Amino acid sequence: MKLDEPAVGCYTLNGESVLTFPEDQSKENICAPLEEVREQNPGTRILLVLDNFSSHICEHTRKRAHQLGIDLVFLPVGSPHLN
């Protein structure tokens, strides 16, 4: 399915999944779904797999994820087929 607007989603195996449609993919707007994922899944380990989009790998996003207790794992560079 192809969306014409940015979508940020988190599918959980054991918990509450989250899907948001931020205005853009800025670092600030990427952190809001992280907060929602944590809010919907308190007290659980969260491991989030991301591609290497600039707002995903920036220090701002990494710091916020760390503050929320979310572990980030990044896909290998040049592997869009894994998105």
Short mmCIF file of N, CA and C in Angstrom, two decimals:
data_model
loop_
_atom_site.label_atom_id
_atom_site.label_comp_id
_atom_site.label_asym_id
_atom_site.label_seq_id
_atom_site.Cartn_x
_atom_site.Cartn_y
_atom_site.Cartn_z
N MET A 1 0.84 -1.17 0.00
CA MET A 1 0.00 0.00 0.00
C MET A 1 0.89 1.24 0.00
N LYS A 2 0.66 2.16 -0.90
CA LYS A 2 1.44 3.40 -0.98
C LYS A 2 0.59 4.54 -0.46
N LEU A 3 1.18 5.28 0.49
CA LEU A 3 0.50 6.44 1.05
C LEU A 3 1.08 7.71 0.44
N ASP A 4 0.25 8.71 0.23
CA ASP A 4 0.71 9.98 -0.31
C ASP A 4 1.18 10.94 0.78
N GLU A 5 1.01 10.58 2.02
CA GLU A 5 1.44 11.43 3.12
C GLU A 5 2.34 10.62 4.04
N PRO A 6 3.18 11.30 4.81
CA PRO A 6 4.08 10.56 5.70
C PRO A 6 3.29 9.77 6.74
N ALA A 7 3.73 8.57 6.98
CA ALA A 7 3.13 7.74 8.02
C ALA A 7 4.25 7.18 8.88
N VAL A 8 4.02 7.14 10.17
CA VAL A 8 4.97 6.56 11.11
C VAL A 8 4.21 5.53 11.92
N GLY A 9 4.68 4.29 11.86
CA GLY A 9 3.96 3.25 12.56
C GLY A 9 4.87 2.34 13.34
N CYS A 10 4.30 1.72 14.33
CA CYS A 10 5.00 0.75 15.15
C CYS A 10 4.06 -0.43 15.36
N TYR A 11 4.44 -1.57 14.85
CA TYR A 11 3.66 -2.78 15.04
C TYR A 11 4.27 -3.56 16.20
N THR A 12 3.48 -3.87 17.18
CA THR A 12 4.00 -4.59 18.33
C THR A 12 3.56 -6.05 18.30
N LEU A 13 4.44 -6.90 18.76
CA LEU A 13 4.10 -8.32 18.85
C LEU A 13 3.21 -8.58 20.05
N ASN A 14 3.50 -7.92 21.15
CA ASN A 14 2.74 -8.09 22.40
C ASN A 14 2.50 -6.73 23.02
N GLY A 15 1.50 -6.03 22.55
CA GLY A 15 1.23 -4.70 23.09
C GLY A 15 0.33 -3.92 22.16
N GLU A 16 0.40 -2.62 22.29
CA GLU A 16 -0.44 -1.72 21.50
C GLU A 16 0.35 -1.12 20.35
N SER A 17 -0.10 -1.37 19.13
CA SER A 17 0.53 -0.79 17.95
C SER A 17 0.13 0.67 17.81
N VAL A 18 0.95 1.44 17.10
CA VAL A 18 0.72 2.87 16.93
C VAL A 18 0.91 3.22 15.47
N LEU A 19 0.01 4.03 14.92
CA LEU A 19 0.14 4.56 13.57
C LEU A 19 -0.23 6.04 13.62
N THR A 20 0.69 6.88 13.17
CA THR A 20 0.44 8.32 13.16
C THR A 20 0.74 8.88 11.78
N PHE A 21 0.21 10.04 11.51
CA PHE A 21 0.43 10.73 10.25
C PHE A 21 0.95 12.13 10.54
N PRO A 22 2.25 12.25 10.82
CA PRO A 22 2.80 13.57 11.15
C PRO A 22 2.77 14.51 9.94
N GLU A 23 2.81 15.79 10.25
CA GLU A 23 2.81 16.81 9.20
C GLU A 23 4.00 16.64 8.26
N ASP A 24 5.13 16.30 8.83
CA ASP A 24 6.33 16.04 8.03
C ASP A 24 7.22 15.07 8.80
N GLN A 25 8.37 14.77 8.25
CA GLN A 25 9.26 13.79 8.86
C GLN A 25 10.41 14.47 9.62
N SER A 26 10.16 15.65 10.18
CA SER A 26 11.19 16.36 10.94
C SER A 26 11.52 15.58 12.21
N LYS A 27 12.67 15.88 12.78
CA LYS A 27 13.09 15.17 13.99
C LYS A 27 12.09 15.35 15.13
N GLU A 28 11.49 16.53 15.22
CA GLU A 28 10.50 16.77 16.27
C GLU A 28 9.25 15.92 16.06
N ASN A 29 8.81 15.84 14.82
CA ASN A 29 7.61 15.05 14.52
C ASN A 29 7.86 13.55 14.56
N ILE A 30 9.09 13.13 14.43
CA ILE A 30 9.42 11.71 14.55
C ILE A 30 9.41 11.29 16.02
N CYS A 31 9.77 12.20 16.91
CA CYS A 31 9.81 11.86 18.34
C CYS A 31 8.43 11.72 18.96
N ALA A 32 7.44 12.41 18.43
CA ALA A 32 6.08 12.31 18.98
C ALA A 32 5.55 10.87 18.94
N PRO A 33 5.71 10.14 17.83
CA PRO A 33 5.26 8.74 17.84
C PRO A 33 6.04 7.87 18.83
N LEU A 34 7.31 8.20 19.07
CA LEU A 34 8.07 7.45 20.08
C LEU A 34 7.41 7.60 21.44
N GLU A 35 7.00 8.82 21.74
CA GLU A 35 6.34 9.08 23.02
C GLU A 35 5.01 8.32 23.11
N GLU A 36 4.29 8.28 22.00
CA GLU A 36 3.01 7.56 21.98
C GLU A 36 3.21 6.05 22.14
N VAL A 37 4.25 5.53 21.48
CA VAL A 37 4.55 4.10 21.61
C VAL A 37 4.84 3.77 23.07
N ARG A 38 5.64 4.61 23.72
CA ARG A 38 5.96 4.37 25.13
C ARG A 38 4.71 4.49 26.00
N GLU A 39 3.90 5.49 25.74
CA GLU A 39 2.68 5.69 26.51
C GLU A 39 1.73 4.49 26.39
N GLN A 40 1.62 3.94 25.18
CA GLN A 40 0.72 2.81 24.93
C GLN A 40 1.29 1.49 25.45
N ASN A 41 2.60 1.46 25.71
CA ASN A 41 3.26 0.22 26.12
C ASN A 41 4.17 0.48 27.33
N PRO A 42 3.60 0.89 28.45
CA PRO A 42 4.42 1.21 29.63
C PRO A 42 5.02 -0.05 30.25
N GLY A 43 6.23 0.11 30.75
CA GLY A 43 6.85 -0.98 31.49
C GLY A 43 7.28 -2.16 30.66
N THR A 44 7.30 -2.02 29.34
CA THR A 44 7.73 -3.13 28.48
C THR A 44 8.98 -2.72 27.71
N ARG A 45 9.73 -3.71 27.28
CA ARG A 45 10.89 -3.42 26.44
C ARG A 45 10.39 -3.08 25.05
N ILE A 46 10.95 -2.02 24.48
CA ILE A 46 10.60 -1.62 23.13
C ILE A 46 11.87 -1.58 22.30
N LEU A 47 11.87 -2.32 21.23
CA LEU A 47 12.96 -2.36 20.27
C LEU A 47 12.36 -1.91 18.95
N LEU A 48 12.83 -0.79 18.45
CA LEU A 48 12.24 -0.19 17.26
C LEU A 48 13.24 -0.27 16.10
N VAL A 49 12.82 -0.83 14.98
CA VAL A 49 13.66 -0.95 13.79
C VAL A 49 13.33 0.20 12.85
N LEU A 50 14.36 0.94 12.45
CA LEU A 50 14.20 2.12 11.61
C LEU A 50 15.12 2.05 10.41
N ASP A 51 14.74 2.77 9.34
CA ASP A 51 15.68 2.94 8.24
C ASP A 51 16.61 4.10 8.59
N ASN A 52 17.45 4.51 7.68
CA ASN A 52 18.46 5.52 7.95
C ASN A 52 18.06 6.91 7.48
N PHE A 53 16.78 7.20 7.50
CA PHE A 53 16.31 8.55 7.16
C PHE A 53 16.93 9.53 8.16
N SER A 54 17.27 10.72 7.70
CA SER A 54 18.04 11.66 8.53
C SER A 54 17.39 11.95 9.88
N SER A 55 16.09 12.09 9.93
CA SER A 55 15.44 12.38 11.21
C SER A 55 15.39 11.16 12.13
N HIS A 56 15.60 9.98 11.58
CA HIS A 56 15.63 8.77 12.41
C HIS A 56 16.98 8.62 13.11
N ILE A 57 18.05 8.99 12.42
CA ILE A 57 19.39 8.74 12.96
C ILE A 57 20.00 9.94 13.68
N CYS A 58 19.32 11.07 13.69
CA CYS A 58 19.90 12.27 14.30
C CYS A 58 19.99 12.13 15.82
N GLU A 59 20.86 12.93 16.41
CA GLU A 59 21.09 12.89 17.85
C GLU A 59 19.82 13.18 18.65
N HIS A 60 19.00 14.10 18.16
CA HIS A 60 17.75 14.47 18.84
C HIS A 60 16.85 13.23 19.03
N THR A 61 16.67 12.47 17.97
CA THR A 61 15.82 11.27 18.02
C THR A 61 16.45 10.21 18.91
N ARG A 62 17.74 10.01 18.78
CA ARG A 62 18.43 9.00 19.60
C ARG A 62 18.33 9.32 21.09
N LYS A 63 18.51 10.59 21.42
CA LYS A 63 18.42 11.01 22.83
C LYS A 63 17.01 10.79 23.38
N ARG A 64 16.01 11.19 22.60
CA ARG A 64 14.62 11.05 23.08
C ARG A 64 14.26 9.58 23.26
N ALA A 65 14.68 8.74 22.32
CA ALA A 65 14.42 7.31 22.45
C ALA A 65 15.08 6.77 23.71
N HIS A 66 16.30 7.18 23.97
CA HIS A 66 17.01 6.73 25.17
C HIS A 66 16.27 7.18 26.43
N GLN A 67 15.81 8.43 26.46
CA GLN A 67 15.06 8.94 27.60
C GLN A 67 13.79 8.13 27.85
N LEU A 68 13.18 7.66 26.76
CA LEU A 68 11.93 6.90 26.86
C LEU A 68 12.17 5.41 27.09
N GLY A 69 13.43 4.99 27.08
CA GLY A 69 13.74 3.57 27.26
C GLY A 69 13.42 2.74 26.04
N ILE A 70 13.58 3.34 24.86
CA ILE A 70 13.33 2.65 23.59
C ILE A 70 14.67 2.38 22.92
N ASP A 71 14.93 1.12 22.58
CA ASP A 71 16.15 0.75 21.88
C ASP A 71 15.92 0.88 20.38
N LEU A 72 16.83 1.57 19.71
CA LEU A 72 16.73 1.75 18.26
C LEU A 72 17.71 0.83 17.55
N VAL A 73 17.24 0.19 16.50
CA VAL A 73 18.07 -0.65 15.63
C VAL A 73 17.86 -0.13 14.22
N PHE A 74 18.96 0.11 13.51
CA PHE A 74 18.87 0.69 12.17
C PHE A 74 19.14 -0.36 11.10
N LEU A 75 18.33 -0.31 10.06
CA LEU A 75 18.52 -1.20 8.92
C LEU A 75 19.84 -0.86 8.23
N PRO A 76 20.43 -1.81 7.54
CA PRO A 76 21.66 -1.52 6.80
C PRO A 76 21.41 -0.46 5.73
N VAL A 77 22.42 0.38 5.52
CA VAL A 77 22.34 1.39 4.47
C VAL A 77 22.18 0.70 3.12
N GLY A 78 21.36 1.27 2.25
CA GLY A 78 21.18 0.72 0.91
C GLY A 78 20.30 -0.52 0.87
N SER A 79 19.36 -0.63 1.79
CA SER A 79 18.48 -1.80 1.79
C SER A 79 17.01 -1.38 1.87
N PRO A 80 16.54 -0.59 0.89
CA PRO A 80 15.14 -0.13 0.93
C PRO A 80 14.14 -1.29 0.87
N HIS A 81 14.57 -2.43 0.37
CA HIS A 81 13.66 -3.58 0.29
C HIS A 81 13.28 -4.10 1.69
N LEU A 82 13.99 -3.67 2.72
CA LEU A 82 13.67 -4.08 4.08
C LEU A 82 12.68 -3.14 4.76
N ASN A 83 12.40 -2.01 4.14
CA ASN A 83 11.43 -1.05 4.73
C ASN A 83 10.05 -1.63 4.76
#
